[in-house]
PDB file of C-alpha atoms and ligand atoms in Angstrom:
ATOM      1  CA  MET A  25      -0.089   0.016  -0.101  1.00  0.00           C
ATOM      2  CA  THR A  26       1.518   3.196  -0.915  1.00  0.00           C
ATOM      3  CA  PHE A  27       0.519   6.429   0.812  1.00  0.00           C
ATOM      4  CA  GLU A  28       1.258   9.849  -1.544  1.00  0.00           C
ATOM      5  CA  VAL A  29       0.872  12.131   0.945  1.00  0.00           C
ATOM      6  CA  LEU A  30       1.083  16.583   0.120  1.00  0.00           C
ATOM      7  CA  SER A  31       1.492  18.786   2.817  1.00  0.00           C
ATOM      8  CA  LEU A  32       3.242  21.611   3.494  1.00  0.00           C
ATOM      9  CA  PHE A  33       4.956  20.327   6.812  1.00  0.00           C
ATOM     10  CA  PRO A  34       6.434  17.086   5.773  1.00  0.00           C
ATOM     11  CA  GLU A  35       8.629  16.968   9.072  1.00  0.00           C
ATOM     12  CA  ALA A  36       5.403  16.764  10.755  1.00  0.00           C
ATOM     13  CA  PHE A  37       5.231  13.004   9.661  1.00  0.00           C
ATOM     14  CA  SER A  38       8.901  11.981  10.809  1.00  0.00           C
ATOM     15  CA  GLY A  39       8.237  10.767  14.362  1.00  0.00           C
ATOM     16  CA  PHE A  40       5.226   9.033  13.290  1.00  0.00           C
ATOM     17  CA  LEU A  41       6.856   7.270  10.619  1.00  0.00           C
ATOM     18  CA  GLU A  42       9.628   5.925  12.716  1.00  0.00           C
ATOM     19  CA  SER A  43       7.537   4.292  15.430  1.00  0.00           C
ATOM     20  CA  SER A  44       6.100   1.422  16.353  1.00  0.00           C
ATOM     21  CA  ILE A  45       3.670  -0.762  13.926  1.00  0.00           C
ATOM     22  CA  VAL A  46       3.782   1.814  11.086  1.00  0.00           C
ATOM     23  CA  ALA A  47       7.603   1.678  11.129  1.00  0.00           C
ATOM     24  CA  ARG A  48       7.586  -1.986  11.069  1.00  0.00           C
ATOM     25  CA  ALA A  49       4.977  -2.192   7.968  1.00  0.00           C
ATOM     26  CA  ILE A  50       7.574   0.326   6.298  1.00  0.00           C
ATOM     27  CA  ALA A  51      10.551  -1.684   7.031  1.00  0.00           C
ATOM     28  CA  LYS A  52       8.517  -5.056   5.896  1.00  0.00           C
ATOM     29  CA  GLN A  53       7.682  -3.031   2.484  1.00  0.00           C
ATOM     30  CA  ALA A  54       3.739  -3.345   3.249  1.00  0.00           C
ATOM     31  CA  VAL A  55       3.070   0.298   3.380  1.00  0.00           C
ATOM     32  CA  GLN A  56       5.330   3.043   1.372  1.00  0.00           C
ATOM     33  CA  VAL A  57       4.490   6.516   2.275  1.00  0.00           C
ATOM     34  CA  GLN A  58       5.972   9.326  -0.494  1.00  0.00           C
ATOM     35  CA  ILE A  59       5.476  12.802   1.009  1.00  0.00           C
ATOM     36  CA  SER A  60       5.695  15.936  -1.525  1.00  0.00           C
ATOM     37  CA  ASN A  61       5.687  19.419  -0.418  1.00  0.00           C
ATOM     38  CA  PHE A  62       3.074  21.269  -2.560  1.00  0.00           C
ATOM     39  CA  ARG A  63       5.541  24.582  -2.041  1.00  0.00           C
ATOM     40  CA  ASP A  64       8.013  22.746  -4.168  1.00  0.00           C
ATOM     41  CA  TYR A  65       5.422  23.461  -7.153  1.00  0.00           C
ATOM     42  CA  THR A  66       4.729  27.387  -6.813  1.00  0.00           C
ATOM     43  CA  LYS A  67       5.685  29.587  -9.488  1.00  0.00           C
ATOM     44  CA  ASN A  68       6.409  32.870  -7.641  1.00  0.00           C
ATOM     45  CA  LYS A  69      10.263  33.700  -6.743  1.00  0.00           C
ATOM     46  CA  HIS A  70       9.274  33.800  -2.642  1.00  0.00           C
ATOM     47  CA  ASN A  71       7.423  30.279  -2.878  1.00  0.00           C
ATOM     48  CA  CYS A  72       4.512  31.236  -1.424  1.00  0.00           C
ATOM     49  CA  VAL A  73       1.216  29.021  -1.197  1.00  0.00           C
ATOM     50  CA  ASP A  74      -1.245  31.262   0.286  1.00  0.00           C
ATOM     51  CA  ASP A  75      -3.214  34.704  -0.887  1.00  0.00           C
ATOM     52  CA  TYR A  76      -6.126  36.542   0.725  1.00  0.00           C
ATOM     53  CA  PRO A  77      -9.305  35.168   0.477  1.00  0.00           C
ATOM     54  CA  TYR A  78     -11.668  36.764  -2.128  1.00  0.00           C
ATOM     55  CA  GLY A  79     -14.485  38.325  -0.419  1.00  0.00           C
ATOM     56  CA  GLY A  80     -12.496  40.050   2.264  1.00  0.00           C
ATOM     57  CA  PHE A  81     -12.876  37.058   5.161  1.00  0.00           C
ATOM     58  CA  PRO A  82     -10.168  36.630   7.518  1.00  0.00           C
ATOM     59  CA  GLY A  83      -7.285  33.906   7.072  1.00  0.00           C
ATOM     60  CA  MET A  84      -5.598  33.331   4.228  1.00  0.00           C
ATOM     61  CA  VAL A  85      -6.354  30.610   1.532  1.00  0.00           C
ATOM     62  CA  ILE A  86      -3.856  27.968  -0.428  1.00  0.00           C
ATOM     63  CA  GLN A  87      -3.768  28.798  -3.930  1.00  0.00           C
ATOM     64  CA  ALA A  88      -5.171  26.044  -6.121  1.00  0.00           C
ATOM     65  CA  GLN A  89      -2.097  26.021  -8.653  1.00  0.00           C
ATOM     66  CA  PRO A  90       0.484  24.539  -6.481  1.00  0.00           C
ATOM     67  CA  ILE A  91      -1.682  21.640  -5.231  1.00  0.00           C
ATOM     68  CA  TYR A  92      -2.833  21.049  -8.444  1.00  0.00           C
ATOM     69  CA  ASP A  93       0.706  21.149 -10.070  1.00  0.00           C
ATOM     70  CA  ALA A  94       1.753  18.660  -7.132  1.00  0.00           C
ATOM     71  CA  LEU A  95      -1.555  16.492  -7.731  1.00  0.00           C
ATOM     72  CA  SER A  96      -0.777  16.184 -11.446  1.00  0.00           C
ATOM     73  CA  SER A  97       2.821  15.212 -10.696  1.00  0.00           C
ATOM     74  CA  VAL A  98       2.088  12.297  -8.222  1.00  0.00           C
ATOM     75  CA  LEU A  99      -1.034  11.319 -10.455  1.00  0.00           C
ATOM     76  CA  GLN A 100       0.926  10.972 -13.573  1.00  0.00           C
ATOM     77  CA  ARG A 101       2.662   8.313 -11.994  1.00  0.00           C
ATOM     78  CA  GLY A 102      -0.318   6.612 -11.477  1.00  0.00           C
ATOM     79  CA  ASN A 103      -4.349   7.004 -10.735  1.00  0.00           C
ATOM     80  CA  ALA A 104      -5.279   6.851  -7.235  1.00  0.00           C
ATOM     81  CA  PRO A 105      -7.944   8.206  -5.478  1.00  0.00           C
ATOM     82  CA  VAL A 106      -7.377  11.467  -3.724  1.00  0.00           C
ATOM     83  CA  ILE A 107      -8.743  12.238  -0.372  1.00  0.00           C
ATOM     84  CA  TYR A 108      -8.860  15.938   1.361  1.00  0.00           C
ATOM     85  CA  PHE A 109      -9.082  16.129   5.037  1.00  0.00           C
ATOM     86  CA  THR A 110     -11.324  18.706   6.543  1.00  0.00           C
ATOM     87  CA  PRO A 111     -13.992  19.228   9.089  1.00  0.00           C
ATOM     88  CA  GLN A 112     -16.258  19.623   6.329  1.00  0.00           C
ATOM     89  CA  GLY A 113     -15.788  16.008   4.898  1.00  0.00           C
ATOM     90  CA  ARG A 114     -17.850  12.706   6.171  1.00  0.00           C
ATOM     91  CA  LYS A 115     -16.621  11.455   9.345  1.00  0.00           C
ATOM     92  CA  LEU A 116     -13.502   8.686   9.162  1.00  0.00           C
ATOM     93  CA  ASN A 117     -14.533   5.302  10.632  1.00  0.00           C
ATOM     94  CA  GLN A 118     -13.794   1.848  10.499  1.00  0.00           C
ATOM     95  CA  GLN A 119     -15.688   1.284   7.474  1.00  0.00           C
ATOM     96  CA  VAL A 120     -14.197   4.050   5.764  1.00  0.00           C
ATOM     97  CA  LEU A 121     -10.519   2.302   6.301  1.00  0.00           C
ATOM     98  CA  GLU A 122     -11.926  -0.753   5.242  1.00  0.00           C
ATOM     99  CA  HIS A 123     -12.939   0.488   1.950  1.00  0.00           C
ATOM    100  CA  TYR A 124      -9.298   2.098   1.517  1.00  0.00           C
ATOM    101  CA  SER A 125      -7.812  -1.172   2.354  1.00  0.00           C
ATOM    102  CA  SER A 126      -8.579  -2.539  -1.166  1.00  0.00           C
ATOM    103  CA  TYR A 127      -6.812   0.206  -2.853  1.00  0.00           C
ATOM    104  CA  GLU A 128      -3.124  -0.429  -3.682  1.00  0.00           C
ATOM    105  CA  ARG A 129      -2.322   3.665  -3.526  1.00  0.00           C
ATOM    106  CA  VAL A 130      -4.351   6.685  -2.038  1.00  0.00           C
ATOM    107  CA  ILE A 131      -3.271  10.535  -2.290  1.00  0.00           C
ATOM    108  CA  LEU A 132      -3.804  12.312   1.070  1.00  0.00           C
ATOM    109  CA  LEU A 133      -4.095  15.829   0.541  1.00  0.00           C
ATOM    110  CA  CYS A 134      -3.433  18.103   3.878  1.00  0.00           C
ATOM    111  CA  GLY A 135      -4.605  21.608   3.880  1.00  0.00           C
ATOM    112  CA  HIS A 136      -3.726  24.527   6.559  1.00  0.00           C
ATOM    113  CA  TYR A 137      -4.433  27.938   7.334  1.00  0.00           C
ATOM    114  CA  LYS A 138      -8.397  28.706   6.423  1.00  0.00           C
ATOM    115  CA  ASP A 139      -8.531  26.464   3.452  1.00  0.00           C
ATOM    116  CA  ILE A 140      -7.519  25.332   0.276  1.00  0.00           C
ATOM    117  CA  ASP A 141      -8.857  27.139  -3.105  1.00  0.00           C
ATOM    118  CA  GLN A 142     -12.160  25.163  -3.730  1.00  0.00           C
ATOM    119  CA  ARG A 143     -11.271  24.923  -7.333  1.00  0.00           C
ATOM    120  CA  VAL A 144      -8.897  22.326  -6.544  1.00  0.00           C
ATOM    121  CA  ARG A 145     -11.257  20.490  -4.430  1.00  0.00           C
ATOM    122  CA  ASP A 146     -13.781  20.493  -7.174  1.00  0.00           C
ATOM    123  CA  LEU A 147     -11.380  19.314 -10.087  1.00  0.00           C
ATOM    124  CA  CYS A 148      -8.889  16.950  -7.893  1.00  0.00           C
ATOM    125  CA  VAL A 149     -10.338  15.726  -4.845  1.00  0.00           C
ATOM    126  CA  SER A 150     -12.375  12.356  -4.757  1.00  0.00           C
ATOM    127  CA  ASP A 151     -13.536  12.142  -0.938  1.00  0.00           C
ATOM    128  CA  GLU A 152     -13.445  14.292   1.674  1.00  0.00           C
ATOM    129  CA  LEU A 153     -12.851  13.001   5.508  1.00  0.00           C
ATOM    130  CA  SER A 154     -12.920  14.598   8.987  1.00  0.00           C
ATOM    131  CA  LEU A 155     -11.805  13.423  12.288  1.00  0.00           C
ATOM    132  CA  GLY A 156     -14.503  15.172  14.172  1.00  0.00           C
ATOM    133  CA  ASP A 157     -16.642  18.279  14.792  1.00  0.00           C
ATOM    134  CA  TYR A 158     -13.601  20.323  15.893  1.00  0.00           C
ATOM    135  CA  VAL A 159     -11.257  22.404  13.693  1.00  0.00           C
ATOM    136  CA  LEU A 160      -7.302  21.473  13.650  1.00  0.00           C
ATOM    137  CA  SER A 161      -4.688  23.570  12.320  1.00  0.00           C
ATOM    138  CA  GLY A 162      -4.306  21.203   9.403  1.00  0.00           C
ATOM    139  CA  GLY A 163      -4.847  17.767   7.810  1.00  0.00           C
ATOM    140  CA  GLU A 164      -1.309  16.266   8.653  1.00  0.00           C
ATOM    141  CA  LEU A 165      -2.832  14.646  12.057  1.00  0.00           C
ATOM    142  CA  ALA A 166      -5.695  13.097  10.188  1.00  0.00           C
ATOM    143  CA  ALA A 167      -3.448  11.848   7.110  1.00  0.00           C
ATOM    144  CA  MET A 168      -1.468  10.022  10.050  1.00  0.00           C
ATOM    145  CA  ILE A 169      -4.287   8.530  11.821  1.00  0.00           C
ATOM    146  CA  PHE A 170      -5.765   7.339   8.209  1.00  0.00           C
ATOM    147  CA  ILE A 171      -2.083   5.674   7.428  1.00  0.00           C
ATOM    148  CA  ASP A 172      -1.942   4.444  11.007  1.00  0.00           C
ATOM    149  CA  GLY A 173      -5.369   2.999  11.261  1.00  0.00           C
ATOM    150  CA  LEU A 174      -5.031   1.951   7.374  1.00  0.00           C
ATOM    151  CA  SER A 175      -1.662   0.199   7.709  1.00  0.00           C
ATOM    152  CA  ARG A 176      -2.737  -2.461  10.701  1.00  0.00           C
ATOM    153  CA  LEU A 177      -5.653  -3.585   8.369  1.00  0.00           C
ATOM    154  CA  ILE A 178      -2.897  -5.213   5.719  1.00  0.00           C
ATOM    155  CA  PRO A 179      -2.211  -8.514   5.864  1.00  0.00           C
ATOM    156  CA  GLY A 180       1.019  -9.158   7.856  1.00  0.00           C
ATOM    157  CA  VAL A 181       1.461  -6.188   9.249  1.00  0.00           C
ATOM    158  CA  LEU A 182      -0.154  -7.218  12.457  1.00  0.00           C
ATOM    159  CA  GLY A 183       1.542 -10.375  14.058  1.00  0.00           C
ATOM    160  CA  ASP A 184      -1.335 -12.876  15.353  1.00  0.00           C
ATOM    161  CA  ILE A 185      -0.940 -11.827  18.682  1.00  0.00           C
ATOM    162  CA  GLU A 186      -2.087  -8.200  17.982  1.00  0.00           C
ATOM    163  CA  SER A 187      -4.673  -9.297  15.246  1.00  0.00           C
ATOM    164  CA  ALA A 188      -7.031  -6.669  14.248  1.00  0.00           C
ATOM    165  CA  ASN A 189     -10.162  -8.866  14.607  1.00  0.00           C
ATOM    166  CA  SER A 190     -10.636  -8.557  18.301  1.00  0.00           C
ATOM    167  CA  ASP A 191     -10.229  -4.356  18.082  1.00  0.00           C
ATOM    168  CA  SER A 192     -12.755  -1.943  18.678  1.00  0.00           C
ATOM    169  CA  PHE A 193     -15.281  -1.348  15.855  1.00  0.00           C
ATOM    170  CA  SER A 194     -14.299  -4.582  14.001  1.00  0.00           C
ATOM    171  CA  THR A 195     -17.258  -6.266  14.838  1.00  0.00           C
ATOM    172  CA  PRO A 196     -18.837  -3.219  15.192  1.00  0.00           C
ATOM    173  CA  LYS A 197     -18.556  -3.206  19.183  1.00  0.00           C
ATOM    174  CA  LEU A 198     -16.157  -1.493  21.451  1.00  0.00           C
ATOM    175  CA  GLY A 199     -13.333  -3.711  22.544  1.00  0.00           C
ATOM    176  CA  PHE A 200     -13.389  -5.336  25.954  1.00  0.00           C
ATOM    177  CA  PRO A 201     -11.418  -4.566  29.356  1.00  0.00           C
ATOM    178  CA  CYS A 202      -7.931  -6.018  29.264  1.00  0.00           C
ATOM    179  CA  TYR A 203      -6.035  -6.909  32.253  1.00  0.00           C
ATOM    180  CA  THR A 204      -2.350  -8.229  32.720  1.00  0.00           C
ATOM    181  CA  ARG A 205       0.275  -9.415  35.371  1.00  0.00           C
ATOM    182  CA  PRO A 206      -0.026  -9.051  38.248  1.00  0.00           C
ATOM    183  CA  ASP A 207      -3.337 -10.258  39.010  1.00  0.00           C
ATOM    184  CA  ASN A 208      -3.625  -8.109  41.877  1.00  0.00           C
ATOM    185  CA  PHE A 209      -2.891  -3.936  41.549  1.00  0.00           C
ATOM    186  CA  MET A 210      -3.356  -1.592  44.174  1.00  0.00           C
ATOM    187  CA  GLY A 211      -6.007  -3.830  46.008  1.00  0.00           C
ATOM    188  CA  LEU A 212      -7.879  -4.518  42.511  1.00  0.00           C
ATOM    189  CA  GLY A 213      -8.069  -8.017  41.300  1.00  0.00           C
ATOM    190  CA  VAL A 214      -8.830  -9.438  38.041  1.00  0.00           C
ATOM    191  CA  PRO A 215     -12.428 -11.029  37.091  1.00  0.00           C
ATOM    192  CA  ASP A 216     -11.762 -14.751  37.905  1.00  0.00           C
ATOM    193  CA  VAL A 217     -13.110 -16.255  34.430  1.00  0.00           C
ATOM    194  CA  LEU A 218      -9.944 -14.813  32.657  1.00  0.00           C
ATOM    195  CA  LEU A 219      -7.841 -16.791  35.275  1.00  0.00           C
ATOM    196  CA  SER A 220      -9.603 -19.989  34.561  1.00  0.00           C
ATOM    197  CA  GLY A 221      -8.390 -21.516  31.382  1.00  0.00           C
ATOM    198  CA  ASN A 222     -11.404 -22.262  30.321  1.00  0.00           C
ATOM    199  CA  HIS A 223     -11.593 -20.720  26.623  1.00  0.00           C
ATOM    200  CA  LYS A 224     -15.165 -21.007  25.815  1.00  0.00           C
ATOM    201  CA  ALA A 225     -16.146 -19.267  29.247  1.00  0.00           C
ATOM    202  CA  ILE A 226     -13.337 -16.748  28.461  1.00  0.00           C
ATOM    203  CA  ASP A 227     -14.716 -16.126  24.805  1.00  0.00           C
ATOM    204  CA  ASP A 228     -17.970 -15.699  26.243  1.00  0.00           C
ATOM    205  CA  TRP A 229     -17.096 -13.195  28.934  1.00  0.00           C
ATOM    206  CA  ALA A 230     -14.878 -10.949  26.269  1.00  0.00           C
ATOM    207  CA  GLN A 231     -18.143 -11.174  24.104  1.00  0.00           C
ATOM    208  CA  GLN A 232     -20.717 -10.433  26.862  1.00  0.00           C
ATOM    209  CA  ALA A 233     -18.107  -7.443  28.108  1.00  0.00           C
ATOM    210  CA  ALA A 234     -17.707  -5.709  24.507  1.00  0.00           C
ATOM    211  CA  TYR A 235     -21.232  -6.040  24.537  1.00  0.00           C
ATOM    212  CA  ALA A 236     -22.182  -4.258  27.828  1.00  0.00           C
ATOM    213  CA  LEU A 237     -19.603  -1.646  27.182  1.00  0.00           C
ATOM    214  CA  THR A 238     -21.206  -0.936  23.950  1.00  0.00           C
ATOM    215  CA  LYS A 239     -24.474  -0.479  25.134  1.00  0.00           C
ATOM    216  CA  THR A 240     -23.830   2.107  27.877  1.00  0.00           C
ATOM    217  CA  ARG A 241     -21.093   3.961  26.183  1.00  0.00           C
ATOM    218  CA  ARG A 242     -22.082   3.808  22.132  1.00  0.00           C
ATOM    219  CA  PRO A 243     -25.603   2.659  21.924  1.00  0.00           C
ATOM    220  CA  ASP A 244     -25.263   3.701  18.104  1.00  0.00           C
ATOM    221  CA  LEU A 245     -23.411   1.395  17.397  1.00  0.00           C
ATOM    222  CA  LEU A 246     -26.041  -1.251  18.101  1.00  0.00           C
ATOM    223  CA  SER A 247     -28.430   0.195  16.130  1.00  0.00           C
ATOM    224  CA  ASP A 248     -27.102  -0.474  12.716  1.00  0.00           C
TER     225      ASP A 248
HETATM  226  N1  LIG B  80      -8.223  19.619   9.428  1.00  0.00           N
HETATM  227  C1  LIG B  80      -8.778  20.365   9.822  1.00  0.00           C
HETATM  228  N2  LIG B  80      -9.457  19.909  10.840  1.00  0.00           N
HETATM  229  C2  LIG B  80      -9.876  18.892  10.234  1.00  0.00           C
HETATM  230  C3  LIG B  80     -10.544  17.544  11.272  1.00  0.00           C
HETATM  231  N3  LIG B  80     -11.503  17.915  12.449  1.00  0.00           N
HETATM  232  N4  LIG B  80     -10.890  16.399  10.303  1.00  0.00           N
HETATM  233  C4  LIG B  80     -10.140  16.457   9.238  1.00  0.00           C
HETATM  234  N5  LIG B  80      -9.226  17.412   8.784  1.00  0.00           N
HETATM  235  C5  LIG B  80      -8.928  18.647   9.426  1.00  0.00           C
END
């Protein structure tokens, strides 16, 4: 799976790409991440990418041309969906990640400042995704979340032990409470069944605990 990221702040990705499961997926060549800075595609002498919005609104808007040229260059290497991260997009969830896990390549466009010029969205963007009803400074964190969530769905990225099957939302239900050693911590124990060695009883407990948690915290997930 190749993620082509377009961002004004490539350095924002460095710690993320060097850590944990994503770093391992890159090392195994299950995942490739290429980052282009669309500032490199400007045609003015100061490499300026933004300008005042028409209409006199506050804030700055990223011009269409550098993004359009950067996207054209990436698309020349092969077609792929272009995802723009914005609070105006549809909400990112596990189903959306599963949908994109069937692609070999996706292009992730990160905006900044007030927004990007609408015309590049109209011309080039195939999907718009939001993390939630709040405004971030840019799309970089959203792109990292997308890369992280999708990488763990790629076969071979997670080991058997870490398998995504028992993750929250894969059923779609929240996960169950997890415990590890010691069996007594600050006077708090572990449900007896987890120490029983009875796999059937343990599976039943996990199902019921996940269901109970989902019912209290996210009943909306049970109504579909
Ligand atoms: N960019 C700025 N805010 C965002 C959000 N809530 N989700 C995705 N991208 C964003």
